[in-house]
Amino acid sequence: MNLFKIYKHFVVIYLKGKMAYHCALLFELIANTILIGIYFAGFMVIFHNFDGIAGWSANEVLFMFTTSWLSYSLSCFFFWSPMKDMGELVRTGKFDLYLTRPINPLLYMVLQQFQYTFIPRLAFSVGFWLYSMNKLSIEWTAASLGLYALNMISAFVIFSSITIFTGTISFWTIKSEEIVSLLTNNNYGLKNYTDYPLPIYSKGMQAILTFVVPYAFTGYYPVALLLGKNLDKPLLAFAAPVIALIAGSASCIFWKLGLKHYGSAGA
């Protein structure tokens, strides 16, 4: 509860700071709404010309990638901005300020910001997620609902872990913005590959998305299991919680190693 109160306090301060720049916040939200709207419009155009892709109907694909987007958007609220800015903090030595606070530096970085630009992405995701789920008429059971919820939580952990890992690289490379964008940006990064069924990609890319950067567990495998799709390796459909545990542990260890390696770079 104390953390919630602290976060609420920081969010209010953060938004007041943004509102000081006239209509900047509103224009950012409008721009992001248009950008995400165009993305979904492009999706509709693709499936207007094709009945399906790799054995998946338009609504099945829509349900799959909005499942992934929901976890991704929530993760970005907390971790996208802090990890994107890590390089600048390390380069200027401003990261020293986080080390002098009586709170875990990563937690403090998360609490003091609010990535409101992901609100349109989350809103579109919820809307199209509900729409596609209704079109598919999925028969939910206690077991399938519980497993789906667990996989959503696992996806959140996986996305967060990858983002933390990429930001932590800044402790060694100073600049990591490009790496963060390459792996986590949904517009042109590797994250973009999670929006469509895994079988449409080459075997090499499938292996990367499953065993190297495990984005396949944030949407494809959990939804394939729920929809009764045939999988070459069915056990992978149940592996998201295990992958999340591994990814979360690895990112925490890597972050701690980065903290030990850090030396102030400020002038």
PDB file of N, CA and C in Angstrom, residues 202-257:
ATOM      1  N   SER A 202      10.726 -18.102 -40.760  1.00  0.00           N
ATOM      2  CA  SER A 202      11.691 -19.166 -41.008  1.00  0.00           C
ATOM      3  C   SER A 202      11.982 -19.930 -39.717  1.00  0.00           C
ATOM      4  N   LYS A 203      12.552 -21.118 -39.849  1.00  0.00           N
ATOM      5  CA  LYS A 203      12.882 -21.927 -38.679  1.00  0.00           C
ATOM      6  C   LYS A 203      13.859 -21.176 -37.759  1.00  0.00           C
ATOM      7  N   GLY A 204      14.793 -20.453 -38.373  1.00  0.00           N
ATOM      8  CA  GLY A 204      15.753 -19.693 -37.577  1.00  0.00           C
ATOM      9  C   GLY A 204      15.090 -18.623 -36.745  1.00  0.00           C
ATOM     10  N   MET A 205      14.164 -17.877 -37.362  1.00  0.00           N
ATOM     11  CA  MET A 205      13.451 -16.829 -36.627  1.00  0.00           C
ATOM     12  C   MET A 205      12.548 -17.432 -35.559  1.00  0.00           C
ATOM     13  N   GLN A 206      11.940 -18.565 -35.853  1.00  0.00           N
ATOM     14  CA  GLN A 206      11.109 -19.232 -34.855  1.00  0.00           C
ATOM     15  C   GLN A 206      11.943 -19.610 -33.630  1.00  0.00           C
ATOM     16  N   ALA A 207      13.157 -20.087 -33.881  1.00  0.00           N
ATOM     17  CA  ALA A 207      14.050 -20.475 -32.778  1.00  0.00           C
ATOM     18  C   ALA A 207      14.445 -19.259 -31.955  1.00  0.00           C
ATOM     19  N   ILE A 208      14.720 -18.135 -32.610  1.00  0.00           N
ATOM     20  CA  ILE A 208      15.089 -16.908 -31.901  1.00  0.00           C
ATOM     21  C   ILE A 208      13.935 -16.438 -31.018  1.00  0.00           C
ATOM     22  N   LEU A 209      12.712 -16.441 -31.556  1.00  0.00           N
ATOM     23  CA  LEU A 209      11.547 -15.954 -30.822  1.00  0.00           C
ATOM     24  C   LEU A 209      11.094 -16.917 -29.733  1.00  0.00           C
ATOM     25  N   THR A 210      11.604 -18.143 -29.774  1.00  0.00           N
ATOM     26  CA  THR A 210      11.231 -19.131 -28.761  1.00  0.00           C
ATOM     27  C   THR A 210      12.305 -19.311 -27.697  1.00  0.00           C
ATOM     28  N   PHE A 211      13.567 -19.397 -28.118  1.00  0.00           N
ATOM     29  CA  PHE A 211      14.625 -19.777 -27.187  1.00  0.00           C
ATOM     30  C   PHE A 211      15.639 -18.661 -26.879  1.00  0.00           C
ATOM     31  N   VAL A 212      15.701 -17.621 -27.690  1.00  0.00           N
ATOM     32  CA  VAL A 212      16.673 -16.546 -27.464  1.00  0.00           C
ATOM     33  C   VAL A 212      15.982 -15.316 -26.869  1.00  0.00           C
ATOM     34  N   VAL A 213      15.061 -14.747 -27.599  1.00  0.00           N
ATOM     35  CA  VAL A 213      14.223 -13.644 -27.101  1.00  0.00           C
ATOM     36  C   VAL A 213      12.796 -14.193 -27.095  1.00  0.00           C
ATOM     37  N   PRO A 214      12.351 -14.754 -25.984  1.00  0.00           N
ATOM     38  CA  PRO A 214      11.141 -15.612 -25.961  1.00  0.00           C
ATOM     39  C   PRO A 214       9.801 -14.900 -26.099  1.00  0.00           C
ATOM     40  N   TYR A 215       9.665 -14.086 -27.139  1.00  0.00           N
ATOM     41  CA  TYR A 215       8.409 -13.389 -27.357  1.00  0.00           C
ATOM     42  C   TYR A 215       7.266 -14.333 -27.738  1.00  0.00           C
ATOM     43  N   ALA A 216       7.582 -15.507 -28.289  1.00  0.00           N
ATOM     44  CA  ALA A 216       6.538 -16.429 -28.724  1.00  0.00           C
ATOM     45  C   ALA A 216       5.649 -16.865 -27.560  1.00  0.00           C
ATOM     46  N   PHE A 217       6.163 -16.767 -26.329  1.00  0.00           N
ATOM     47  CA  PHE A 217       5.400 -17.186 -25.162  1.00  0.00           C
ATOM     48  C   PHE A 217       4.476 -16.097 -24.634  1.00  0.00           C
ATOM     49  N   THR A 218       4.503 -14.927 -25.252  1.00  0.00           N
ATOM     50  CA  THR A 218       3.640 -13.833 -24.805  1.00  0.00           C
ATOM     51  C   THR A 218       2.314 -13.796 -25.538  1.00  0.00           C
ATOM     52  N   GLY A 219       2.182 -14.571 -26.596  1.00  0.00           N
ATOM     53  CA  GLY A 219       0.940 -14.564 -27.351  1.00  0.00           C
ATOM     54  C   GLY A 219       0.698 -15.848 -28.115  1.00  0.00           C
ATOM     55  N   TYR A 220       1.649 -16.219 -28.948  1.00  0.00           N
ATOM     56  CA  TYR A 220       1.431 -17.340 -29.863  1.00  0.00           C
ATOM     57  C   TYR A 220       1.137 -18.658 -29.149  1.00  0.00           C
ATOM     58  N   TYR A 221       2.047 -19.124 -28.310  1.00  0.00           N
ATOM     59  CA  TYR A 221       1.865 -20.432 -27.676  1.00  0.00           C
ATOM     60  C   TYR A 221       0.643 -20.491 -26.748  1.00  0.00           C
ATOM     61  N   PRO A 222       0.443 -19.513 -25.853  1.00  0.00           N
ATOM     62  CA  PRO A 222      -0.735 -19.563 -24.980  1.00  0.00           C
ATOM     63  C   PRO A 222      -2.055 -19.544 -25.747  1.00  0.00           C
ATOM     64  N   VAL A 223      -2.135 -18.698 -26.787  1.00  0.00           N
ATOM     65  CA  VAL A 223      -3.383 -18.589 -27.545  1.00  0.00           C
ATOM     66  C   VAL A 223      -3.581 -19.810 -28.437  1.00  0.00           C
ATOM     67  N   ALA A 224      -2.493 -20.345 -28.998  1.00  0.00           N
ATOM     68  CA  ALA A 224      -2.596 -21.561 -29.808  1.00  0.00           C
ATOM     69  C   ALA A 224      -3.172 -22.705 -28.977  1.00  0.00           C
ATOM     70  N   LEU A 225      -2.745 -22.794 -27.724  1.00  0.00           N
ATOM     71  CA  LEU A 225      -3.275 -23.815 -26.825  1.00  0.00           C
ATOM     72  C   LEU A 225      -4.756 -23.585 -26.563  1.00  0.00           C
ATOM     73  N   LEU A 226      -5.127 -22.342 -26.299  1.00  0.00           N
ATOM     74  CA  LEU A 226      -6.516 -22.004 -25.992  1.00  0.00           C
ATOM     75  C   LEU A 226      -7.434 -22.282 -27.173  1.00  0.00           C
ATOM     76  N   LEU A 227      -6.946 -22.026 -28.394  1.00  0.00           N
ATOM     77  CA  LEU A 227      -7.767 -22.198 -29.598  1.00  0.00           C
ATOM     78  C   LEU A 227      -7.676 -23.611 -30.181  1.00  0.00           C
ATOM     79  N   GLY A 228      -6.880 -24.465 -29.547  1.00  0.00           N
ATOM     80  CA  GLY A 228      -6.784 -25.845 -30.007  1.00  0.00           C
ATOM     81  C   GLY A 228      -5.989 -26.024 -31.288  1.00  0.00           C
ATOM     82  N   LYS A 229      -4.997 -25.165 -31.511  1.00  0.00           N
ATOM     83  CA  LYS A 229      -4.167 -25.274 -32.701  1.00  0.00           C
ATOM     84  C   LYS A 229      -3.164 -26.426 -32.560  1.00  0.00           C
ATOM     85  N   ASN A 230      -2.819 -27.022 -33.687  1.00  0.00           N
ATOM     86  CA  ASN A 230      -1.809 -28.084 -33.684  1.00  0.00           C
ATOM     87  C   ASN A 230      -0.419 -27.462 -33.571  1.00  0.00           C
ATOM     88  N   LEU A 231       0.356 -27.938 -32.618  1.00  0.00           N
ATOM     89  CA  LEU A 231       1.705 -27.425 -32.397  1.00  0.00           C
ATOM     90  C   LEU A 231       2.715 -28.544 -32.574  1.00  0.00           C
ATOM     91  N   ASP A 232       3.847 -28.214 -33.187  1.00  0.00           N
ATOM     92  CA  ASP A 232       4.901 -29.211 -33.358  1.00  0.00           C
ATOM     93  C   ASP A 232       5.432 -29.693 -32.009  1.00  0.00           C
ATOM     94  N   LYS A 233       5.506 -28.752 -31.056  1.00  0.00           N
ATOM     95  CA  LYS A 233       5.996 -29.076 -29.707  1.00  0.00           C
ATOM     96  C   LYS A 233       4.931 -28.616 -28.701  1.00  0.00           C
ATOM     97  N   PRO A 234       3.897 -29.441 -28.465  1.00  0.00           N
ATOM     98  CA  PRO A 234       2.759 -29.040 -27.615  1.00  0.00           C
ATOM     99  C   PRO A 234       3.147 -28.604 -26.205  1.00  0.00           C
ATOM    100  N   LEU A 235       4.212 -29.176 -25.662  1.00  0.00           N
ATOM    101  CA  LEU A 235       4.602 -28.840 -24.293  1.00  0.00           C
ATOM    102  C   LEU A 235       5.009 -27.375 -24.153  1.00  0.00           C
ATOM    103  N   LEU A 236       5.447 -26.763 -25.251  1.00  0.00           N
ATOM    104  CA  LEU A 236       5.838 -25.354 -25.202  1.00  0.00           C
ATOM    105  C   LEU A 236       4.657 -24.449 -24.857  1.00  0.00           C
ATOM    106  N   ALA A 237       3.446 -24.927 -25.128  1.00  0.00           N
ATOM    107  CA  ALA A 237       2.254 -24.134 -24.836  1.00  0.00           C
ATOM    108  C   ALA A 237       2.065 -23.941 -23.328  1.00  0.00           C
ATOM    109  N   PHE A 238       2.707 -24.791 -22.518  1.00  0.00           N
ATOM    110  CA  PHE A 238       2.581 -24.697 -21.065  1.00  0.00           C
ATOM    111  C   PHE A 238       3.819 -24.081 -20.416  1.00  0.00           C
ATOM    112  N   ALA A 239       4.764 -23.658 -21.231  1.00  0.00           N
ATOM    113  CA  ALA A 239       6.076 -23.263 -20.711  1.00  0.00           C
ATOM    114  C   ALA A 239       6.199 -21.792 -20.341  1.00  0.00           C
ATOM    115  N   ALA A 240       5.199 -20.962 -20.637  1.00  0.00           N
ATOM    116  CA  ALA A 240       5.316 -19.519 -20.388  1.00  0.00           C
ATOM    117  C   ALA A 240       5.683 -19.184 -18.938  1.00  0.00           C
ATOM    118  N   PRO A 241       5.053 -19.799 -17.919  1.00  0.00           N
ATOM    119  CA  PRO A 241       5.438 -19.471 -16.538  1.00  0.00           C
ATOM    120  C   PRO A 241       6.892 -19.813 -16.228  1.00  0.00           C
ATOM    121  N   VAL A 242       7.375 -20.931 -16.774  1.00  0.00           N
ATOM    122  CA  VAL A 242       8.765 -21.327 -16.552  1.00  0.00           C
ATOM    123  C   VAL A 242       9.713 -20.336 -17.236  1.00  0.00           C
ATOM    124  N   ILE A 243       9.379 -19.969 -18.465  1.00  0.00           N
ATOM    125  CA  ILE A 243      10.195 -18.994 -19.203  1.00  0.00           C
ATOM    126  C   ILE A 243      10.210 -17.662 -18.474  1.00  0.00           C
ATOM    127  N   ALA A 244       9.060 -17.254 -17.930  1.00  0.00           N
ATOM    128  CA  ALA A 244       8.972 -15.996 -17.186  1.00  0.00           C
ATOM    129  C   ALA A 244       9.855 -16.032 -15.950  1.00  0.00           C
ATOM    130  N   LEU A 245       9.854 -17.169 -15.262  1.00  0.00           N
ATOM    131  CA  LEU A 245      10.687 -17.314 -14.065  1.00  0.00           C
ATOM    132  C   LEU A 245      12.169 -17.219 -14.424  1.00  0.00           C
ATOM    133  N   ILE A 246      12.548 -17.881 -15.506  1.00  0.00           N
ATOM    134  CA  ILE A 246      13.945 -17.841 -15.952  1.00  0.00           C
ATOM    135  C   ILE A 246      14.330 -16.433 -16.386  1.00  0.00           C
ATOM    136  N   ALA A 247      13.470 -15.809 -17.201  1.00  0.00           N
ATOM    137  CA  ALA A 247      13.759 -14.467 -17.718  1.00  0.00           C
ATOM    138  C   ALA A 247      13.807 -13.444 -16.584  1.00  0.00           C
ATOM    139  N   GLY A 248      12.861 -13.534 -15.651  1.00  0.00           N
ATOM    140  CA  GLY A 248      12.843 -12.601 -14.531  1.00  0.00           C
ATOM    141  C   GLY A 248      14.068 -12.736 -13.646  1.00  0.00           C
ATOM    142  N   SER A 249      14.453 -13.964 -13.364  1.00  0.00           N
ATOM    143  CA  SER A 249      15.641 -14.203 -12.535  1.00  0.00           C
ATOM    144  C   SER A 249      16.899 -13.714 -13.240  1.00  0.00           C
ATOM    145  N   ALA A 250      17.005 -14.006 -14.542  1.00  0.00           N
ATOM    146  CA  ALA A 250      18.184 -13.599 -15.312  1.00  0.00           C
ATOM    147  C   ALA A 250      18.315 -12.084 -15.375  1.00  0.00           C
ATOM    148  N   SER A 251      17.194 -11.374 -15.568  1.00  0.00           N
ATOM    149  CA  SER A 251      17.247  -9.911 -15.659  1.00  0.00           C
ATOM    150  C   SER A 251      17.629  -9.292 -14.313  1.00  0.00           C
ATOM    151  N   CYS A 252      17.143  -9.876 -13.213  1.00  0.00           N
ATOM    152  CA  CYS A 252      17.501  -9.370 -11.877  1.00  0.00           C
ATOM    153  C   CYS A 252      18.996  -9.556 -11.597  1.00  0.00           C
ATOM    154  N   ILE A 253      19.512 -10.737 -11.951  1.00  0.00           N
ATOM    155  CA  ILE A 253      20.939 -11.007 -11.756  1.00  0.00           C
ATOM    156  C   ILE A 253      21.778 -10.068 -12.610  1.00  0.00           C
ATOM    157  N   PHE A 254      21.349  -9.880 -13.860  1.00  0.00           N
ATOM    158  CA  PHE A 254      22.088  -9.010 -14.777  1.00  0.00           C
ATOM    159  C   PHE A 254      22.069  -7.568 -14.285  1.00  0.00           C
ATOM    160  N   TRP A 255      20.918  -7.122 -13.767  1.00  0.00           N
ATOM    161  CA  TRP A 255      20.796  -5.765 -13.217  1.00  0.00           C
ATOM    162  C   TRP A 255      21.751  -5.569 -12.040  1.00  0.00           C
ATOM    163  N   LYS A 256      21.825  -6.550 -11.152  1.00  0.00           N
ATOM    164  CA  LYS A 256      22.716  -6.457  -9.995  1.00  0.00           C
ATOM    165  C   LYS A 256      24.187  -6.428 -10.432  1.00  0.00           C
ATOM    166  N   LEU A 257      24.516  -7.191 -11.473  1.00  0.00           N
ATOM    167  CA  LEU A 257      25.878  -7.153 -12.010  1.00  0.00           C
ATOM    168  C   LEU A 257      26.185  -5.775 -12.588  1.00  0.00           C
TER     169      LEU A 257
END
